[in-house]
CSV table of C-alpha atoms and ligand atoms in Angstrom, one decimal:
chain,number,residue,atom,x,y,z
I,1,UNK,CA,-20.9,3.5,-13.0
I,2,UNK,CA,-20.3,-0.2,-14.2
I,3,UNK,CA,-16.9,-1.3,-12.9
I,4,UNK,CA,-16.2,-4.9,-11.5
I,5,UNK,CA,-14.3,-3.8,-8.6
I,6,UNK,CA,-13.4,-7.2,-7.1
I,7,UNK,CA,-12.1,-9.1,-10.2
I,8,UNK,CA,-8.0,-8.5,-10.1
I,9,UNK,CA,-7.9,-5.7,-7.8
I,10,UNK,CA,-7.8,-8.5,-4.8
I,11,UNK,CA,-4.6,-10.0,-6.0
I,12,UNK,CA,-2.6,-6.7,-7.0
I,13,UNK,CA,0.7,-7.0,-5.2
I,14,UNK,CA,1.8,-3.6,-4.7
I,15,UNK,CA,5.3,-2.4,-2.7
I,16,UNK,CA,5.3,1.2,-1.6
I,17,UNK,CA,8.5,2.7,-0.7
I,18,UNK,CA,8.0,5.7,1.3
I,19,UNK,CA,7.6,7.6,4.6
I,20,UNK,CA,5.7,7.1,7.8
I,21,UNK,CA,5.2,10.0,10.0
I,22,UNK,CA,3.0,10.4,13.2
I,23,UNK,CA,1.0,13.5,12.5
I,24,UNK,CA,0.7,15.7,15.4
I,25,UNK,CA,-2.4,18.1,15.0
I,26,UNK,CA,-3.1,21.2,16.9
I,27,UNK,CA,-6.6,22.8,16.4
I,28,UNK,CA,-6.6,26.4,17.0
I,29,UNK,CA,-8.7,29.6,16.4
I,30,UNK,CA,-5.9,31.0,14.3
I,31,UNK,CA,-2.6,30.5,13.3
I,32,UNK,CA,-0.3,32.4,15.7
I,33,UNK,CA,2.0,35.3,14.4
I,34,UNK,CA,5.7,35.4,14.6
I,35,UNK,CA,6.9,35.4,18.1
I,36,UNK,CA,3.0,35.0,19.4
I,37,UNK,CA,1.7,32.3,21.7
I,38,UNK,CA,-2.0,31.6,21.6
I,39,UNK,CA,-4.1,29.4,23.8
I,40,UNK,CA,-7.3,27.2,23.3
I,41,UNK,CA,-5.7,24.8,21.1
I,42,UNK,CA,-7.1,21.3,21.1
I,43,UNK,CA,-4.5,18.2,20.2
I,44,UNK,CA,-4.8,14.9,18.9
I,45,UNK,CA,-2.3,12.5,16.8
I,46,UNK,CA,-3.2,10.6,13.7
I,47,UNK,CA,-0.9,8.4,11.8
I,48,UNK,CA,0.2,9.9,8.5
I,49,UNK,CA,3.3,10.1,6.2
I,50,UNK,CA,2.7,9.8,2.2
I,51,UNK,CA,4.3,6.2,2.2
I,52,UNK,CA,2.3,4.8,4.8
I,53,UNK,CA,-1.2,6.8,3.9
I,54,UNK,CA,-0.8,5.4,0.3
I,55,UNK,CA,0.0,2.0,1.4
I,56,UNK,CA,-3.1,1.9,3.8
I,57,UNK,CA,-5.3,3.3,1.1
I,58,UNK,CA,-4.1,0.6,-1.2
I,59,UNK,CA,-4.8,-2.0,1.3
I,60,UNK,CA,-8.4,-1.1,2.1
I,61,UNK,CA,-9.0,-0.9,-1.6
I,62,UNK,CA,-7.9,-4.4,-1.5
I,63,UNK,CA,-4.4,-4.8,-2.6
I,64,UNK,CA,-1.7,-7.1,-1.0
I,65,UNK,CA,0.8,-4.4,0.3
I,66,UNK,CA,4.2,-4.4,1.6
I,67,UNK,CA,5.7,-1.1,2.8
I,68,UNK,CA,9.4,-0.3,2.8
I,69,UNK,CA,10.1,2.5,5.5
I,70,UNK,CA,12.2,3.1,8.3
I,71,UNK,CA,10.5,4.2,11.7
I,72,UNK,CA,12.4,5.2,15.1
I,73,UNK,CA,13.1,3.1,18.0
I,74,UNK,CA,10.6,4.6,20.0
I,75,UNK,CA,6.8,4.4,21.0
I,76,UNK,CA,5.8,6.1,17.9
I,77,UNK,CA,7.6,3.6,16.0
I,78,UNK,CA,5.9,0.7,17.8
I,79,UNK,CA,2.5,2.3,17.4
I,80,UNK,CA,3.3,2.7,13.6
I,81,UNK,CA,4.0,-1.1,13.4
I,82,UNK,CA,0.8,-2.2,15.3
I,83,UNK,CA,-1.2,0.1,13.1
I,84,UNK,CA,-0.2,-0.8,9.7
I,85,UNK,CA,-0.2,-4.3,10.8
I,86,UNK,CA,-3.9,-4.0,11.7
I,87,UNK,CA,-4.3,-2.7,8.3
I,88,UNK,CA,-3.1,-5.5,6.4
I,89,UNK,CA,0.0,-4.0,5.3
I,90,UNK,CA,2.9,-6.2,5.5
I,91,UNK,CA,5.8,-4.7,7.4
I,92,UNK,CA,8.5,-7.0,7.1
I,93,UNK,CA,10.5,-4.3,5.5
I,94,UNK,CA,9.8,-1.5,7.6
I,95,UNK,CA,13.2,-1.0,9.8
I,96,UNK,CA,13.2,-0.1,13.3
I,97,UNK,CA,16.2,2.6,13.5
I,98,UNK,CA,18.1,2.2,16.3
I,99,UNK,CA,19.2,6.0,17.6
I,100,UNK,CA,16.8,7.6,15.6
I,101,UNK,CA,13.2,8.9,16.0
I,102,UNK,CA,10.0,8.1,14.2
I,103,UNK,CA,9.4,10.8,11.6
I,104,UNK,CA,6.6,13.7,12.8
I,105,UNK,CA,4.7,16.0,11.2
I,106,UNK,CA,3.6,19.1,13.4
I,107,UNK,CA,0.3,20.4,12.0
I,108,UNK,CA,-1.4,23.7,13.1
I,109,UNK,CA,-5.0,24.1,11.7
I,110,UNK,CA,-7.2,27.0,12.2
I,111,UNK,CA,-10.9,27.6,12.2
I,112,UNK,CA,-10.9,28.2,8.5
I,113,UNK,CA,-9.0,25.0,7.8
I,114,UNK,CA,-5.7,26.6,6.8
I,115,UNK,CA,-2.7,25.0,8.2
I,116,UNK,CA,0.7,25.4,8.9
I,117,UNK,CA,3.2,22.6,8.9
I,118,UNK,CA,6.8,21.3,9.9
I,119,UNK,CA,8.0,18.1,9.3
I,120,UNK,CA,10.8,16.4,11.4
I,121,UNK,CA,11.8,13.3,9.1
I,122,UNK,CA,13.5,11.5,11.5
I,123,UNK,CA,14.1,7.9,10.3
I,124,UNK,CA,12.6,8.5,7.0
I,125,UNK,CA,15.6,10.6,6.2
I,126,UNK,CA,17.8,7.5,6.9
I,127,UNK,CA,16.1,5.0,4.2
I,128,UNK,CA,18.9,3.8,1.9
I,129,UNK,CA,19.6,1.8,-1.1
I,130,UNK,CA,20.5,-1.2,1.0
I,131,UNK,CA,17.0,-1.0,2.7
I,132,UNK,CA,15.7,-1.4,-0.6
I,133,UNK,CA,18.2,-4.3,-1.6
I,134,UNK,CA,17.0,-6.1,1.4
I,135,UNK,CA,13.5,-5.7,0.0
I,136,UNK,CA,14.5,-6.8,-3.6
I,137,UNK,CA,12.4,-10.1,-3.6
I,138,UNK,CA,9.2,-7.9,-2.9
I,139,UNK,CA,9.8,-5.7,-5.4
I,140,UNK,CA,10.5,-8.3,-8.3
I,141,UNK,CA,7.2,-10.4,-7.2
I,142,UNK,CA,4.9,-7.1,-7.2
I,143,UNK,CA,2.7,-5.6,-9.9
I,144,UNK,CA,3.4,-1.9,-8.9
I,145,UNK,CA,6.1,-0.3,-7.2
I,146,UNK,CA,4.5,3.1,-5.6
I,147,UNK,CA,6.9,5.9,-4.5
I,148,UNK,CA,6.7,9.7,-3.3
I,149,UNK,CA,9.2,11.9,-2.6
I,150,UNK,CA,9.4,12.2,1.3
I,151,UNK,CA,12.6,9.7,1.4
I,152,UNK,CA,16.0,10.2,0.0
I,153,UNK,CA,16.2,10.0,-3.8
I,154,UNK,CA,19.1,7.3,-4.1
I,155,UNK,CA,16.7,4.7,-2.3
I,156,UNK,CA,14.0,5.8,-4.6
I,157,UNK,CA,16.2,5.0,-7.7
I,158,UNK,CA,17.6,1.8,-6.4
I,159,UNK,CA,14.1,1.0,-6.0
I,160,UNK,CA,12.9,2.0,-9.8
I,161,UNK,CA,16.2,0.1,-11.1
I,162,UNK,CA,14.9,-3.0,-9.6
I,163,UNK,CA,11.5,-2.6,-11.0
I,164,UNK,CA,12.3,-1.7,-14.6
I,165,UNK,CA,14.6,-4.4,-14.8
I,166,UNK,CA,11.9,-6.8,-13.7
I,167,UNK,CA,9.0,-5.0,-15.8
I,168,UNK,CA,7.1,-3.9,-12.5
I,169,UNK,CA,5.1,-0.8,-13.4
I,170,UNK,CA,6.4,2.3,-11.4
I,171,UNK,CA,4.0,5.0,-10.3
I,172,UNK,CA,5.5,8.0,-8.8
I,173,UNK,CA,3.7,10.6,-7.0
I,174,UNK,CA,5.9,13.3,-7.0
I,175,UNK,CA,5.0,15.1,-3.8
I,176,UNK,CA,6.1,17.2,-1.9
I,177,UNK,CA,6.9,19.1,-5.0
I,178,UNK,CA,10.7,19.4,-6.1
I,179,UNK,CA,12.7,19.1,-8.9
I,180,UNK,CA,13.9,15.9,-10.5
I,181,UNK,CA,16.4,14.7,-12.9
I,182,UNK,CA,15.5,13.7,-16.4
I,183,UNK,CA,16.9,10.4,-15.8
I,184,UNK,CA,14.8,9.8,-12.6
I,185,UNK,CA,11.5,10.7,-14.3
I,186,UNK,CA,12.6,8.5,-17.3
I,187,UNK,CA,12.3,5.6,-15.2
I,188,UNK,CA,8.7,6.2,-14.2
I,189,UNK,CA,5.5,4.4,-15.9
I,190,UNK,CA,2.6,6.3,-14.1
I,191,UNK,CA,3.2,9.9,-12.6
I,192,UNK,CA,0.3,11.5,-10.5
I,193,UNK,CA,1.2,15.2,-9.9
I,194,UNK,CA,-1.3,17.8,-8.5
I,195,UNK,CA,-1.5,21.0,-9.8
I,196,UNK,CA,1.8,22.6,-7.9
I,197,UNK,CA,3.7,19.6,-8.6
I,198,UNK,CA,3.2,19.5,-12.3
I,199,UNK,CA,3.9,23.2,-12.5
I,200,UNK,CA,7.4,22.5,-10.6
I,201,UNK,CA,8.4,19.7,-12.7
I,202,UNK,CA,7.6,21.3,-16.0
I,203,UNK,CA,7.6,25.1,-15.3
I,204,UNK,CA,4.1,25.4,-16.9
I,205,UNK,CA,1.5,27.4,-14.9
I,206,UNK,CA,-1.7,25.2,-14.8
I,207,UNK,CA,-4.7,26.3,-15.7
I,208,UNK,CA,-7.0,25.5,-18.6
I,209,UNK,CA,-6.8,22.6,-21.1
I,210,UNK,CA,-4.0,24.1,-23.0
I,211,UNK,CA,-1.5,24.1,-20.3
I,212,UNK,CA,-2.6,20.6,-19.1
I,213,UNK,CA,-1.7,19.3,-22.6
I,214,UNK,CA,1.6,21.1,-22.8
I,215,UNK,CA,2.6,20.0,-19.0
I,216,UNK,CA,1.5,16.2,-19.8
I,217,UNK,CA,3.6,16.7,-23.2
I,218,UNK,CA,6.9,17.7,-21.3
I,219,UNK,CA,6.4,14.8,-18.8
I,220,UNK,CA,5.6,12.4,-22.0
I,221,UNK,CA,8.9,13.6,-23.7
I,222,UNK,CA,11.0,12.5,-20.5
I,223,UNK,CA,9.6,9.1,-21.4
I,224,UNK,CA,6.7,9.0,-18.9
I,225,UNK,CA,4.1,6.7,-20.5
I,226,UNK,CA,0.8,7.8,-18.3
I,227,UNK,CA,0.7,11.4,-16.9
I,228,UNK,CA,-2.4,11.9,-14.4
I,229,UNK,CA,-2.5,15.5,-13.2
I,230,UNK,CA,-4.9,15.6,-10.2
I,231,UNK,CA,-6.8,19.3,-10.0
I,232,UNK,CA,-8.5,18.7,-6.6
I,233,UNK,CA,-12.4,19.4,-6.5
I,234,UNK,CA,-12.2,19.9,-10.5
I,235,UNK,CA,-11.2,16.1,-11.1
I,236,UNK,CA,-8.0,14.7,-12.9
I,237,UNK,CA,-6.4,15.2,-16.5
I,238,UNK,CA,-5.5,12.0,-17.8
I,239,UNK,CA,-2.8,11.8,-20.9
I,240,UNK,CA,-1.4,8.8,-22.4
I,241,UNK,CA,0.5,9.1,-25.7
I,242,UNK,CA,-1.7,10.4,-28.4
I,243,UNK,CA,-4.9,10.5,-26.0
I,244,UNK,CA,-5.8,12.7,-23.4
I,245,UNK,CA,-9.0,13.7,-21.4
I,246,UNK,CA,-10.2,15.5,-18.5
I,247,UNK,CA,-12.2,13.3,-16.0
I,248,UNK,CA,-14.7,15.5,-13.8
I,249,UNK,CA,-14.4,15.2,-9.8
I,250,UNK,CA,-17.4,13.3,-8.0
I,251,UNK,CA,-19.5,15.7,-6.3
I,252,UNK,CA,-19.0,15.8,-2.4
I,253,UNK,CA,-19.3,18.2,0.6
I,254,UNK,CA,-15.8,18.5,1.7
I,255,UNK,CA,-14.6,18.1,5.4
I,256,UNK,CA,-11.1,17.7,5.1
I,257,UNK,CA,-8.9,17.5,2.0
I,258,UNK,CA,-5.8,16.0,3.8
I,259,UNK,CA,-4.5,13.2,1.7
I,260,UNK,CA,-6.8,13.3,-1.0
I,261,UNK,CA,-3.8,12.8,-3.3
I,262,UNK,CA,-2.6,9.8,-1.1
I,263,UNK,CA,-5.8,8.3,-1.3
I,264,UNK,CA,-5.8,8.6,-5.1
I,265,UNK,CA,-2.2,7.4,-5.8
I,266,UNK,CA,-3.1,4.5,-3.3
I,267,UNK,CA,-6.3,3.2,-5.0
I,268,UNK,CA,-4.8,3.7,-8.3
I,269,UNK,CA,-1.9,1.3,-7.6
I,270,UNK,CA,-4.5,-1.2,-6.2
I,271,UNK,CA,-6.5,-0.9,-9.6
I,272,UNK,CA,-3.9,0.0,-12.5
I,273,UNK,CA,-4.0,-3.6,-13.3
I,274,UNK,CA,-5.0,-5.9,-16.5
I,275,UNK,CA,-8.5,-6.4,-15.5
I,276,UNK,CA,-9.4,-2.6,-15.4
I,277,UNK,CA,-8.9,0.3,-18.2
I,278,UNK,CA,-6.6,2.7,-17.3
I,279,UNK,CA,-9.7,5.3,-17.4
I,280,UNK,CA,-12.0,2.8,-14.8
I,281,UNK,CA,-8.9,2.7,-12.4
I,282,UNK,CA,-8.6,6.8,-12.6
I,283,UNK,CA,-12.5,7.0,-12.0
I,284,UNK,CA,-12.3,4.3,-9.0
I,285,UNK,CA,-9.3,6.3,-7.5
I,286,UNK,CA,-11.2,9.6,-7.9
I,287,UNK,CA,-14.2,8.0,-6.2
I,288,UNK,CA,-12.0,6.9,-3.3
I,289,UNK,CA,-10.4,10.3,-3.0
I,290,UNK,CA,-13.6,11.7,-2.8
I,291,UNK,CA,-14.9,9.6,-0.2
I,292,UNK,CA,-12.0,10.6,1.8
I,293,UNK,CA,-12.1,14.2,1.9
I,294,UNK,CA,-15.8,13.6,3.2
I,295,UNK,CA,-13.8,12.5,6.4
I,296,UNK,CA,-11.4,14.0,9.0
I,297,UNK,CA,-7.5,12.6,9.1
I,298,UNK,CA,-5.1,11.0,6.5
I,299,UNK,CA,-4.8,7.6,6.6
I,300,UNK,CA,-8.2,7.4,8.7
I,301,UNK,CA,-10.1,8.7,5.9
I,302,UNK,CA,-9.1,6.3,3.1
I,303,UNK,CA,-12.3,4.3,2.0
I,304,UNK,CA,-12.5,0.6,2.2
I,305,UNK,CA,-13.4,-1.6,-1.0
I,306,UNK,CA,-17.0,-2.1,0.1
I,307,UNK,CA,-17.6,1.6,0.6
I,308,UNK,CA,-16.0,2.7,-2.8
I,309,UNK,CA,-18.3,0.0,-4.2
I,310,UNK,CA,-21.2,1.5,-2.8
I,311,UNK,CA,-20.4,4.9,-3.6
I,312,UNK,CA,-19.8,4.1,-7.5
I,313,UNK,CA,-23.0,2.3,-7.5
I,314,UNK,CA,-25.0,5.6,-6.6
I,315,UNK,CA,-22.8,7.8,-8.7
I,316,UNK,CA,-23.9,8.5,-12.1
I,317,UNK,CA,-21.3,7.6,-14.6
H,1,ADP,P1,-3.4,16.5,-3.3
H,1,ADP,O1,-4.0,16.2,-2.2
H,1,ADP,O2,-2.3,15.6,-3.7
H,1,ADP,O3,-3.4,18.1,-3.6
H,1,ADP,P2,-5.9,17.1,-5.1
H,1,ADP,O4,-6.0,18.0,-4.3
H,1,ADP,O5,-5.5,17.0,-6.6
H,1,ADP,O6,-4.4,16.1,-4.6
H,1,ADP,O7,-6.7,15.7,-5.3
H,1,ADP,C1,-6.8,14.4,-5.6
H,1,ADP,C2,-8.0,13.9,-6.2
H,1,ADP,O8,-8.9,13.8,-5.0
H,1,ADP,C3,-8.4,14.6,-7.2
H,1,ADP,O9,-8.2,14.5,-8.4
H,1,ADP,C4,-10.3,14.6,-7.0
H,1,ADP,O10,-10.4,13.2,-7.7
H,1,ADP,C5,-10.3,14.3,-5.6
H,1,ADP,N1,-10.8,15.3,-4.8
H,1,ADP,C6,-10.0,16.2,-4.2
H,1,ADP,N2,-10.4,17.2,-3.7
H,1,ADP,C7,-11.8,16.9,-4.0
H,1,ADP,C8,-13.0,17.6,-3.6
H,1,ADP,N3,-13.3,18.8,-3.0
H,1,ADP,N4,-14.5,16.9,-4.0
H,1,ADP,C9,-14.0,16.0,-4.8
H,1,ADP,N5,-13.1,15.4,-5.3
H,1,ADP,C10,-12.0,15.7,-4.5
């Protein structure tokens, strides 16, 4: 694929407003039944949270990234700051919330890769409009504001108001799936739902092309200029006013699809700029997401710009 990945993307300024969670993962032969205890699990931890995952994906793809988030006043919070800084993510606006714990996600994965998850939001639930105001200058100076739905909506609304006022492009990855007001959606420039999220927002059951056109149409009707519905191993559906196309996924052997959507949106924020067409930015993001599913982990699976470039050089257009 003939895309110059270096030009432009290195200087793209991205502010991510979102969550940080420490993922606590237990691999077990099977998921326990209600009231049952099973032995034989293996435990490991890994950094996660949709905001932090997308911030790291954007930074590895070459963007200049500021994360606005909250972590707890605990060891996990210290680890979060160290890890993000090691990835080159600016943490000036990651507040340490005294008297609160860092968000955690408790994940049980069975031998077939099925999982169940409980999230203890901790400090993420306290991200406030005041936190956003403290980061106002960074948002104003950015090219892209990237958000998800793991933090309180009033904080996201404040960030969106600042971005809209200053002509900053707003990308919303509407995950996890939840209903949103028309007023909130009307401030979004680019939305990246997966099938479940698209269905939740529009009421349209996603299947073939007709349903994708219909779902994208209702999102356009709320004032969103660009709709990208991600379709897992099928690829993605890109719709802008008056034009739409289906882009098939890159063929890979999946190992762990956790955070494919996070890598996609993070990478899109790095490449949705003036030097790449929107379609090229989506293709690059699909390549990054495909690479991420060949690796275990959430943040850990996000590829570098170099890995994406090499993968694209060997992939047919
Ligand atoms: P989410 O993780 O939010 O549910 P998706 O599953 O739709 O998001 O994945 C996002 C993108 O990642 C897809 O549009 C696709 O480009 C890529 N992707 C996901 N799963 C695979 C896969 N098995 N093979 C290749 N690409 C994949």
